Amino acid sequence: MAQESCRLPDDFFFGAAMSGPQTEGRWRDGGKLENLWDTWSNLNITDFHNRVGSYAGNDFSSRRHEDLELLKSLGLTSMRTSIQWSRLLDADGNVNPEGAKYYHELFADAREVGLEVFVNLYHFDMPTHLFRRGGWESREVVEAYAHYATLAFRTFGKEIRHWFTFNEPIVEPEQRYTNGEWYPFIRNYARARAVQYNISLAHALAVREYRAAKEEGCLLDDSRIGLINCFTPPYTRENPSDADLEAVRMTDGVCNRWWLDLVTRGELPQDVISTLASRGIELPRRPEDDLILSDGKVDWLGCNYYHPERVQAPAADVDENGIPQFAQPYVWPEAEMNKSRGWEIYPQGLYDFAMKTRDEYPDLEWFVSENGMGIEREDLRKDESGVIQDDYRVDFVRRHLEWIARAIQDGAKCRGYHYWAVIDNWSWANAFKNRYGFVEVDLEDGYNRRPKKSAAWLKKVATTHVVD
Ligand code: FCB
């Protein structure tokens, strides 16, 4: 897009996205139980980049005041984090008073500096004791999540306005159950879809609990609930074959429409379920489920967007691990890549998602809940005064904001933008390999914070709403 300045609406908000397990640290303090990240770190620390496991996060718990001030000083007005299930509840499913105290204090501190907190309830952080009872493959755990959600709504109901049930519910089925990259390293497509299905039920049950809590006056009158997912519009080659289009349909169906239909219509896409069944993949459905899913409708949605998905017809029906294939990656010859992360940079994807939503789910309000650029070895990009020169980050965010501005002009109901992660944080098995922040966390210097060159630009945009 042309590089002229553009303007975002006055009520468009700018904020920071983060999560509990990637920032908090203090993994064993205050009665916190183990989650799967802690368990995996204990089992095999060499699986994590530079042997940095889940234990320290980015030291946010200790530096909370400083970090909140920092976010505010950058002109941001909101932040999203997650409550860790393994911190808020004890092993019997009761509120852990020390965990509750931690979050009460965090929310109060944020309010005091003038940051609105968006709370998400689950960010890939299954408590290990529940995983041992089947994790997302078990109905008992689905019920346990609904119970956790209701306790969270009732404990913090008068403090929080923006609630979310899940972040990227498509990721655990992929990373833990299909490609076996994350502990417990399972490769089983049918189990992955069962997990996806059960997470959908858990989402719907949580929304049901939320509505009940609201009805009873336990929540703020103007509170809202939503779901956050990574929506990556699937593209395919020019002049696609029918089989390529079929690959697009199933990729879109499993990764996007599944969630969009759930949160806008309270149902799952029938064509996807039929295709799965035709390949022998049956979901663990029960007669009462349709009623549960019908409660899955939300007030608005978060869209995490990093890269587009490009797919084509699969070369074979199953891969070398026996996993059914509905699509395989298509490498677009013109793709611009972020080499550190191996993700394509394609800002227009956000616009395309926005237009699809406008046309197919016209009442749906949403915001960009994550977008960001992770770069390896940023320490090599410091100037003489030690400040990381990250002009590429400015360029990346500017281009995405330009497409958002255009989408809004064209009728998209996009209300705000949260950057991931304003302050560098821990990224799962990649640990601190790729840095996303406008603010550096120096691991060699006690996790000290230091704004990068781009921070001044962010502040200007967030305070003026002019993107240039
Ligand atoms: C997203 C996750 C988030 C973070 C970014 C880089 O998929 O939601 O936790 O790791 O990727």
Coordinates of C-alpha atoms and ligand atoms in Angstrom, one line a residue:
M1 CA 0.0 0.0 0.0
A2 CA 1.0 3.6 -0.6
Q3 CA 3.1 5.2 2.2
E4 CA 0.9 8.2 3.0
S5 CA -0.2 8.7 6.5
C6 CA -3.6 7.4 7.6
R7 CA -5.7 7.9 10.6
L8 CA -7.5 5.4 12.9
P9 CA -10.8 6.4 14.5
D10 CA -10.6 8.3 17.8
D11 CA -12.2 5.5 19.8
F12 CA -9.9 2.9 18.3
F13 CA -7.8 1.5 21.2
F14 CA -4.1 0.5 21.4
G15 CA -2.8 -2.0 23.9
A16 CA -0.5 -4.8 24.7
A17 CA -1.1 -8.5 24.5
M18 CA 0.6 -11.0 26.8
S19 CA -0.3 -14.1 28.8
G20 CA 0.2 -15.4 32.3
P21 CA 2.5 -18.4 31.5
Q22 CA 4.7 -16.3 29.3
T23 CA 5.3 -13.5 31.7
E24 CA 4.5 -14.2 35.3
G25 CA 7.3 -16.5 36.3
R26 CA 7.3 -17.6 40.0
W27 CA 6.1 -20.9 38.8
R28 CA 6.0 -22.6 42.2
D29 CA 5.2 -19.6 44.4
G30 CA 1.9 -18.8 46.1
G31 CA 0.5 -22.3 45.8
K32 CA 0.8 -22.4 42.0
L33 CA 0.4 -25.9 40.6
E34 CA 2.4 -27.3 37.7
N35 CA 1.0 -26.7 34.2
L36 CA 2.2 -28.6 31.1
W37 CA 4.9 -26.0 30.4
D38 CA 6.4 -26.6 33.9
T39 CA 6.2 -30.3 33.5
W40 CA 7.8 -30.3 30.1
S41 CA 10.6 -27.9 31.4
N42 CA 11.3 -30.3 34.2
L43 CA 11.2 -33.4 32.0
N44 CA 13.5 -32.1 29.3
I45 CA 15.0 -28.6 29.5
T46 CA 17.1 -29.2 26.4
D47 CA 13.9 -29.0 24.3
F48 CA 13.8 -25.2 25.1
H49 CA 15.9 -22.7 23.3
N50 CA 19.0 -22.0 25.3
R51 CA 17.6 -24.2 28.1
V52 CA 15.2 -21.5 29.2
G53 CA 12.1 -23.2 30.6
S54 CA 8.8 -21.8 31.9
Y55 CA 10.1 -20.9 35.3
A56 CA 10.8 -17.2 35.1
G57 CA 8.5 -15.9 32.4
N58 CA 9.8 -12.4 31.7
D59 CA 9.9 -11.7 35.4
F60 CA 6.7 -9.7 35.2
S61 CA 5.5 -10.7 38.7
S62 CA 8.5 -9.0 40.3
R63 CA 8.5 -6.0 37.9
R64 CA 4.8 -5.5 37.6
H65 CA 4.7 -1.8 38.6
E66 CA 7.5 -0.9 36.3
D67 CA 6.0 -2.8 33.4
L68 CA 2.5 -1.3 33.8
E69 CA 4.0 2.2 34.0
L70 CA 6.0 1.4 30.9
L71 CA 3.0 0.3 28.9
K72 CA 1.1 3.4 30.0
S73 CA 4.1 5.6 29.1
L74 CA 3.9 4.3 25.6
G75 CA 0.5 5.7 25.2
L76 CA -1.4 2.4 25.5
T77 CA -4.7 2.3 27.2
S78 CA -5.3 -1.5 27.6
M79 CA -3.6 -4.8 28.0
R80 CA -4.6 -8.4 27.8
T81 CA -3.2 -11.1 29.9
S82 CA -4.4 -14.5 31.1
I83 CA -5.2 -15.9 34.5
Q84 CA -3.3 -19.1 35.0
W85 CA -5.8 -21.9 35.9
S86 CA -2.9 -23.5 37.8
R87 CA -2.4 -20.4 39.9
L88 CA -6.0 -19.5 40.6
L89 CA -7.3 -22.9 41.6
D90 CA -5.9 -25.6 43.9
A91 CA -5.9 -29.3 43.1
D92 CA -9.4 -29.7 44.5
G93 CA -10.8 -27.0 42.3
N94 CA -11.2 -24.4 45.0
V95 CA -9.9 -20.8 44.8
N96 CA -6.3 -20.6 46.0
P97 CA -6.3 -17.4 48.1
E98 CA -2.8 -16.5 47.2
G99 CA -3.5 -16.9 43.5
A100 CA -6.6 -14.7 43.8
K101 CA -4.6 -12.1 45.8
Y102 CA -2.0 -12.0 43.0
Y103 CA -4.6 -11.2 40.3
H104 CA -6.6 -8.8 42.5
E105 CA -3.4 -6.8 43.0
L106 CA -2.5 -6.9 39.4
F107 CA -5.9 -5.7 38.3
A108 CA -5.9 -2.9 40.9
D109 CA -2.4 -1.8 39.9
A110 CA -3.3 -1.7 36.2
R111 CA -6.4 0.3 37.0
E112 CA -4.4 2.7 39.0
V113 CA -2.0 3.5 36.2
G114 CA -5.0 3.8 33.8
L115 CA -4.8 0.5 31.9
E116 CA -8.0 -1.5 31.2
V117 CA -7.2 -5.2 31.6
F118 CA -8.7 -7.7 29.2
V119 CA -8.7 -11.1 30.9
N120 CA -8.3 -14.4 29.0
L121 CA -8.9 -17.7 30.9
Y122 CA -6.8 -20.1 29.0
H123 CA -3.5 -19.7 27.0
F124 CA -2.2 -23.3 26.3
D125 CA -1.7 -23.8 30.0
M126 CA -3.4 -27.0 31.1
P127 CA -2.8 -27.8 34.7
T128 CA -0.8 -31.1 34.8
H129 CA -3.0 -32.9 37.3
L130 CA -5.9 -32.4 34.9
F131 CA -3.9 -33.5 31.9
R132 CA -3.2 -36.7 33.8
R133 CA -7.0 -37.1 34.0
G134 CA -7.2 -36.9 30.3
G135 CA -6.8 -33.2 29.6
W136 CA -9.0 -31.9 26.7
E137 CA -9.8 -35.5 25.8
S138 CA -11.9 -35.8 28.9
R139 CA -15.4 -34.5 29.6
E140 CA -14.5 -34.3 33.3
V141 CA -11.8 -31.7 32.4
V142 CA -14.2 -29.8 30.2
E143 CA -16.5 -29.6 33.3
A144 CA -13.5 -28.6 35.4
Y145 CA -12.8 -25.7 33.0
A146 CA -16.4 -24.5 33.2
H147 CA -16.1 -24.6 37.0
Y148 CA -12.8 -22.7 36.9
A149 CA -14.4 -20.1 34.6
T150 CA -17.3 -19.5 36.8
L151 CA -15.1 -19.0 39.8
A152 CA -13.0 -16.5 37.9
F153 CA -16.1 -14.6 36.8
R154 CA -17.4 -14.4 40.3
T155 CA -14.0 -13.6 41.9
F156 CA -13.1 -10.8 39.6
G157 CA -16.5 -9.9 38.2
K158 CA -16.5 -6.4 39.5
E159 CA -12.9 -5.7 38.4
I160 CA -12.9 -6.8 34.8
R161 CA -14.9 -5.6 31.8
H162 CA -13.4 -7.7 29.0
W163 CA -13.4 -11.5 29.3
F164 CA -12.2 -14.1 26.9
T165 CA -12.6 -17.9 27.2
F166 CA -9.6 -19.1 25.1
N167 CA -6.6 -17.8 23.2
E168 CA -6.0 -19.7 19.9
P169 CA -8.0 -22.8 20.7
I170 CA -6.8 -24.3 17.4
V171 CA -3.1 -24.4 18.6
E172 CA -3.1 -27.2 21.1
P173 CA -4.9 -29.6 18.8
E174 CA -2.2 -28.9 16.3
Q175 CA 0.9 -28.6 18.4
R176 CA 0.2 -31.2 21.1
Y177 CA -2.0 -33.7 19.2
T178 CA -1.2 -33.5 15.4
N179 CA 2.3 -32.5 14.7
G180 CA 3.7 -33.7 18.0
E181 CA 5.9 -30.6 18.5
W182 CA 4.7 -29.8 22.1
Y183 CA 4.5 -32.1 25.0
P184 CA 3.0 -34.8 25.1
F185 CA 4.1 -35.1 21.5
I186 CA 1.0 -36.9 20.1
R187 CA 0.4 -37.4 16.4
N188 CA -3.1 -38.5 16.0
Y189 CA -5.5 -36.5 13.8
A190 CA -8.7 -38.0 15.3
R191 CA -7.6 -37.2 18.9
A192 CA -6.7 -33.7 17.8
R193 CA -10.2 -33.1 16.5
A194 CA -11.7 -34.6 19.6
V195 CA -9.6 -32.1 21.6
Q196 CA -10.8 -29.3 19.3
Y197 CA -14.4 -30.4 19.8
N198 CA -14.1 -30.6 23.6
I199 CA -12.5 -27.1 23.8
S200 CA -15.5 -25.8 21.8
L201 CA -17.8 -27.3 24.4
A202 CA -15.7 -25.9 27.2
H203 CA -15.9 -22.4 25.6
A204 CA -19.7 -22.7 25.3
L205 CA -20.1 -23.9 28.9
A206 CA -17.9 -20.9 30.1
V207 CA -20.1 -18.5 28.1
R208 CA -23.1 -20.1 29.7
E209 CA -21.6 -19.6 33.2
Y210 CA -20.7 -16.0 32.3
R211 CA -24.3 -15.2 31.3
A212 CA -25.6 -16.8 34.5
A213 CA -23.1 -14.7 36.6
K214 CA -24.2 -11.6 34.8
E215 CA -27.8 -12.3 35.3
E216 CA -27.1 -12.7 39.0
G217 CA -25.4 -9.3 39.1
C218 CA -21.9 -10.7 39.7
L219 CA -20.4 -8.9 36.7
L220 CA -20.1 -5.3 35.6
D221 CA -23.1 -4.2 33.6
D222 CA -21.1 -3.2 30.6
S223 CA -18.8 -6.3 30.6
R224 CA -18.4 -8.5 27.5
I225 CA -17.2 -11.9 26.7
G226 CA -15.3 -13.1 23.6
L227 CA -13.0 -15.6 22.1
I228 CA -9.5 -15.0 20.6
N229 CA -8.2 -17.1 17.7
C230 CA -5.6 -16.8 15.1
F231 CA -7.5 -16.3 11.9
T232 CA -5.4 -16.8 8.8
P233 CA -7.3 -16.6 5.6
P234 CA -6.3 -19.5 3.4
Y235 CA -5.0 -18.7 0.0
T236 CA -4.1 -21.0 -2.8
R237 CA -2.3 -21.0 -6.1
E238 CA -3.4 -19.0 -9.1
N239 CA -5.8 -21.1 -11.4
P240 CA -6.5 -23.6 -8.7
S241 CA -7.8 -27.1 -9.4
D242 CA -10.9 -28.4 -7.7
A243 CA -8.7 -30.3 -5.3
D244 CA -6.8 -27.1 -4.3
L245 CA -10.2 -25.4 -3.6
E246 CA -11.2 -28.4 -1.5
A247 CA -8.0 -27.9 0.5
V248 CA -8.9 -24.3 1.0
R249 CA -12.4 -25.3 2.2
M250 CA -11.2 -27.7 4.8
T251 CA -8.4 -25.5 6.0
D252 CA -10.7 -22.6 6.4
G253 CA -13.4 -24.9 7.9
V254 CA -11.2 -26.4 10.6
C255 CA -9.1 -23.3 11.5
N256 CA -11.5 -20.4 10.9
R257 CA -15.2 -21.2 10.2
W258 CA -15.2 -23.7 13.1
W259 CA -14.7 -20.9 15.6
L260 CA -16.6 -18.2 13.7
D261 CA -19.7 -20.4 13.4
L262 CA -19.4 -21.3 17.0
V263 CA -19.2 -17.8 18.3
T264 CA -21.8 -16.2 16.0
R265 CA -24.3 -19.0 15.4
G266 CA -23.7 -21.4 18.3
E267 CA -22.9 -24.3 16.0
L268 CA -20.1 -26.0 14.2
P269 CA -19.8 -26.1 10.3
Q270 CA -21.7 -29.2 9.2
D271 CA -19.7 -29.6 5.9
V272 CA -16.5 -29.9 7.9
I273 CA -18.0 -32.5 10.3
S274 CA -19.4 -34.5 7.3
T275 CA -16.0 -34.5 5.5
L276 CA -14.3 -35.6 8.7
A277 CA -16.9 -38.4 9.1
S278 CA -16.4 -39.5 5.5
R279 CA -12.7 -40.1 6.4
G280 CA -13.6 -42.1 9.5
I281 CA -13.0 -39.2 12.0
E282 CA -16.0 -39.1 14.4
L283 CA -16.2 -36.4 17.0
P284 CA -17.1 -37.5 20.6
R285 CA -20.6 -36.1 20.3
R286 CA -23.3 -36.6 22.8
P287 CA -27.1 -35.8 22.4
E288 CA -26.9 -32.8 24.8
D289 CA -24.0 -31.2 23.0
D290 CA -26.0 -29.1 20.4
L291 CA -27.7 -27.3 23.2
I292 CA -24.4 -26.6 24.9
L293 CA -22.8 -25.3 21.7
S294 CA -25.8 -23.0 21.1
D295 CA -24.6 -21.1 24.2
G296 CA -21.2 -20.4 22.5
K297 CA -22.3 -17.1 21.0
V298 CA -20.1 -14.2 22.1
D299 CA -20.3 -10.4 22.3
W300 CA -17.1 -9.9 20.2
L301 CA -14.0 -11.5 18.9
G302 CA -10.2 -11.2 19.0
C303 CA -8.2 -11.9 15.9
N304 CA -4.5 -12.8 16.2
Y305 CA -2.8 -12.3 12.9
Y306 CA 0.8 -13.0 12.1
H307 CA 0.8 -14.6 8.7
P308 CA -1.5 -16.0 6.0
E309 CA -2.0 -19.7 5.3
R310 CA -1.3 -20.8 1.8
V311 CA -2.5 -24.3 0.9
Q312 CA -2.9 -26.6 -2.0
A313 CA -4.2 -30.1 -2.6
P314 CA -2.2 -32.7 -0.6
A315 CA 0.1 -35.0 -2.4
A316 CA -1.4 -38.0 -0.6
D317 CA -4.4 -38.8 1.6
V318 CA -2.2 -39.5 4.6
D319 CA 1.3 -38.4 5.5
E320 CA 4.3 -40.6 6.6
N321 CA 2.9 -40.7 10.1
G322 CA -0.5 -41.9 8.9
I323 CA -2.1 -38.5 9.6
P324 CA -5.0 -37.7 7.3
Q325 CA -4.1 -34.8 5.0
F326 CA -6.7 -32.4 3.8
A327 CA -4.2 -29.8 2.5
Q328 CA -0.5 -29.2 2.2
P329 CA 1.5 -25.9 2.3
Y330 CA 1.7 -23.9 -0.9
V331 CA 4.8 -21.7 -1.1
W332 CA 3.9 -18.5 -2.9
P333 CA 6.9 -17.6 -5.1
E334 CA 6.4 -13.9 -4.1
A335 CA 6.2 -14.4 -0.4
E336 CA 8.0 -11.9 1.8
M337 CA 9.4 -13.8 4.8
N338 CA 10.4 -13.0 8.3
K339 CA 13.4 -15.4 8.3
S340 CA 13.7 -15.5 12.1
R341 CA 10.3 -17.0 12.6
G342 CA 9.8 -18.6 9.2
W343 CA 6.4 -16.8 8.9
E344 CA 5.3 -15.0 5.8
I345 CA 4.6 -11.2 6.2
Y346 CA 1.4 -10.4 4.4
P347 CA -0.4 -7.4 5.9
Q348 CA -3.2 -7.5 3.4
G349 CA -4.4 -10.8 5.1
L350 CA -5.9 -8.7 7.9
Y351 CA -7.9 -6.7 5.3
D352 CA -9.1 -9.9 3.7
F353 CA -10.1 -11.3 7.0
A354 CA -11.9 -8.0 7.8
M355 CA -13.8 -8.1 4.6
K356 CA -14.8 -11.8 5.0
T357 CA -16.1 -11.0 8.4
R358 CA -18.0 -7.9 7.3
D359 CA -19.7 -9.9 4.5
E360 CA -20.3 -13.3 6.2
Y361 CA -20.7 -12.3 9.9
P362 CA -21.9 -8.7 9.5
D363 CA -22.8 -8.1 13.2
L364 CA -19.5 -9.3 14.6
E365 CA -17.4 -6.7 16.3
W366 CA -13.7 -7.6 16.7
F367 CA -10.2 -6.3 17.4
V368 CA -6.7 -7.3 16.4
S369 CA -5.8 -9.1 19.6
E370 CA -2.2 -10.1 18.6
N371 CA 0.1 -9.0 15.8
G372 CA 3.8 -8.7 15.9
M373 CA 7.2 -9.5 14.6
G374 CA 9.7 -11.8 16.3
I375 CA 13.4 -11.3 15.4
E376 CA 16.4 -13.4 16.4
R377 CA 19.6 -12.0 17.8
E378 CA 18.3 -8.4 18.2
D379 CA 21.2 -7.8 20.6
L380 CA 23.4 -7.6 17.5
R381 CA 21.4 -4.6 16.3
K382 CA 22.3 -2.3 19.1
D383 CA 23.8 1.2 18.4
E384 CA 26.7 2.6 20.5
S385 CA 24.3 3.6 23.2
G386 CA 22.9 0.1 23.5
V387 CA 19.5 0.8 21.9
I388 CA 18.2 -1.9 19.5
Q389 CA 17.6 -0.4 16.0
D390 CA 14.5 -2.1 14.9
D391 CA 13.1 -0.1 12.0
Y392 CA 11.8 -3.4 10.5
R393 CA 9.3 -3.5 13.5
V394 CA 8.0 0.0 12.7
D395 CA 7.6 -1.0 9.0
F396 CA 5.8 -4.2 10.0
V397 CA 3.3 -2.6 12.3
R398 CA 2.8 0.4 10.1
R399 CA 1.8 -1.7 7.1
H400 CA -0.7 -3.8 9.2
L401 CA -2.2 -0.6 10.7
E402 CA -2.6 0.8 7.2
W403 CA -4.6 -2.2 6.1
I404 CA -6.7 -2.0 9.3
A405 CA -7.5 1.7 8.6
R406 CA -8.6 0.8 5.1
A407 CA -10.7 -2.1 6.3
I408 CA -12.5 0.2 8.8
Q409 CA -13.1 2.7 6.0
D410 CA -14.6 -0.1 4.0
G411 CA -17.0 -1.1 6.8
A412 CA -15.1 -3.5 9.1
K413 CA -16.1 -3.4 12.7
C414 CA -12.5 -3.5 14.0
R415 CA -12.3 -1.6 17.3
G416 CA -8.7 -1.8 18.4
Y417 CA -5.2 -3.2 18.1
H418 CA -3.1 -5.1 20.7
Y419 CA 0.6 -5.7 19.9
W420 CA 2.3 -8.9 20.8
A421 CA 4.4 -8.5 22.9
V422 CA 5.2 -4.9 23.8
I423 CA 7.8 -6.1 26.3
D424 CA 9.9 -9.1 25.1
N425 CA 8.6 -12.3 26.7
W426 CA 9.0 -16.1 26.8
S427 CA 7.7 -17.9 23.7
W428 CA 7.1 -21.5 24.6
A429 CA 9.8 -23.9 23.2
N430 CA 11.4 -21.0 21.4
A431 CA 11.8 -19.3 24.9
F432 CA 13.5 -15.9 24.2
K433 CA 14.9 -16.8 20.7
N434 CA 12.7 -14.4 18.8
R435 CA 12.1 -11.0 20.3
Y436 CA 8.8 -9.3 19.7
G437 CA 9.0 -6.3 22.0
F438 CA 9.1 -2.6 21.5
V439 CA 11.0 -2.9 24.8
E440 CA 14.0 -5.2 25.2
V441 CA 14.3 -7.6 28.1
D442 CA 18.0 -8.1 28.7
L443 CA 18.6 -11.6 30.0
E444 CA 22.3 -10.9 30.5
D445 CA 21.4 -8.0 32.8
G446 CA 18.9 -9.3 35.3
Y447 CA 15.9 -9.1 32.9
N448 CA 16.2 -5.3 32.8
R449 CA 13.9 -3.4 30.5
R450 CA 15.2 -1.0 27.8
P451 CA 13.0 0.6 25.1
K452 CA 14.1 -0.2 21.5
K453 CA 14.2 2.5 18.8
S454 CA 10.6 1.6 17.7
A455 CA 9.1 2.5 21.1
A456 CA 9.0 6.2 20.3
W457 CA 7.1 5.5 17.1
L458 CA 4.6 3.3 18.9
K459 CA 3.9 6.1 21.4
K460 CA 3.3 8.6 18.7
V461 CA 0.9 6.4 16.9
A462 CA -1.0 5.3 20.0
T463 CA -1.4 8.8 21.2
T464 CA -2.2 10.5 17.9
H465 CA -3.9 7.7 16.0
V466 CA -2.0 8.9 13.0
V467 CA 0.0 6.2 11.2
D468 CA 3.0 7.5 9.3
Ligands
FCB1 C1 0.8 -16.7 19.2 C2 0.5 -17.0 20.7 C3 1.3 -16.2 21.6 C4 2.7 -15.9 21.2 C5 2.7 -15.5 19.7 C6 4.1 -15.2 19.2 O1 0.4 -17.8 18.5 O2 -0.9 -16.7 21.0 O3 1.3 -16.8 22.9 O4 3.6 -17.0 21.4 O5 2.1 -16.5 19.0

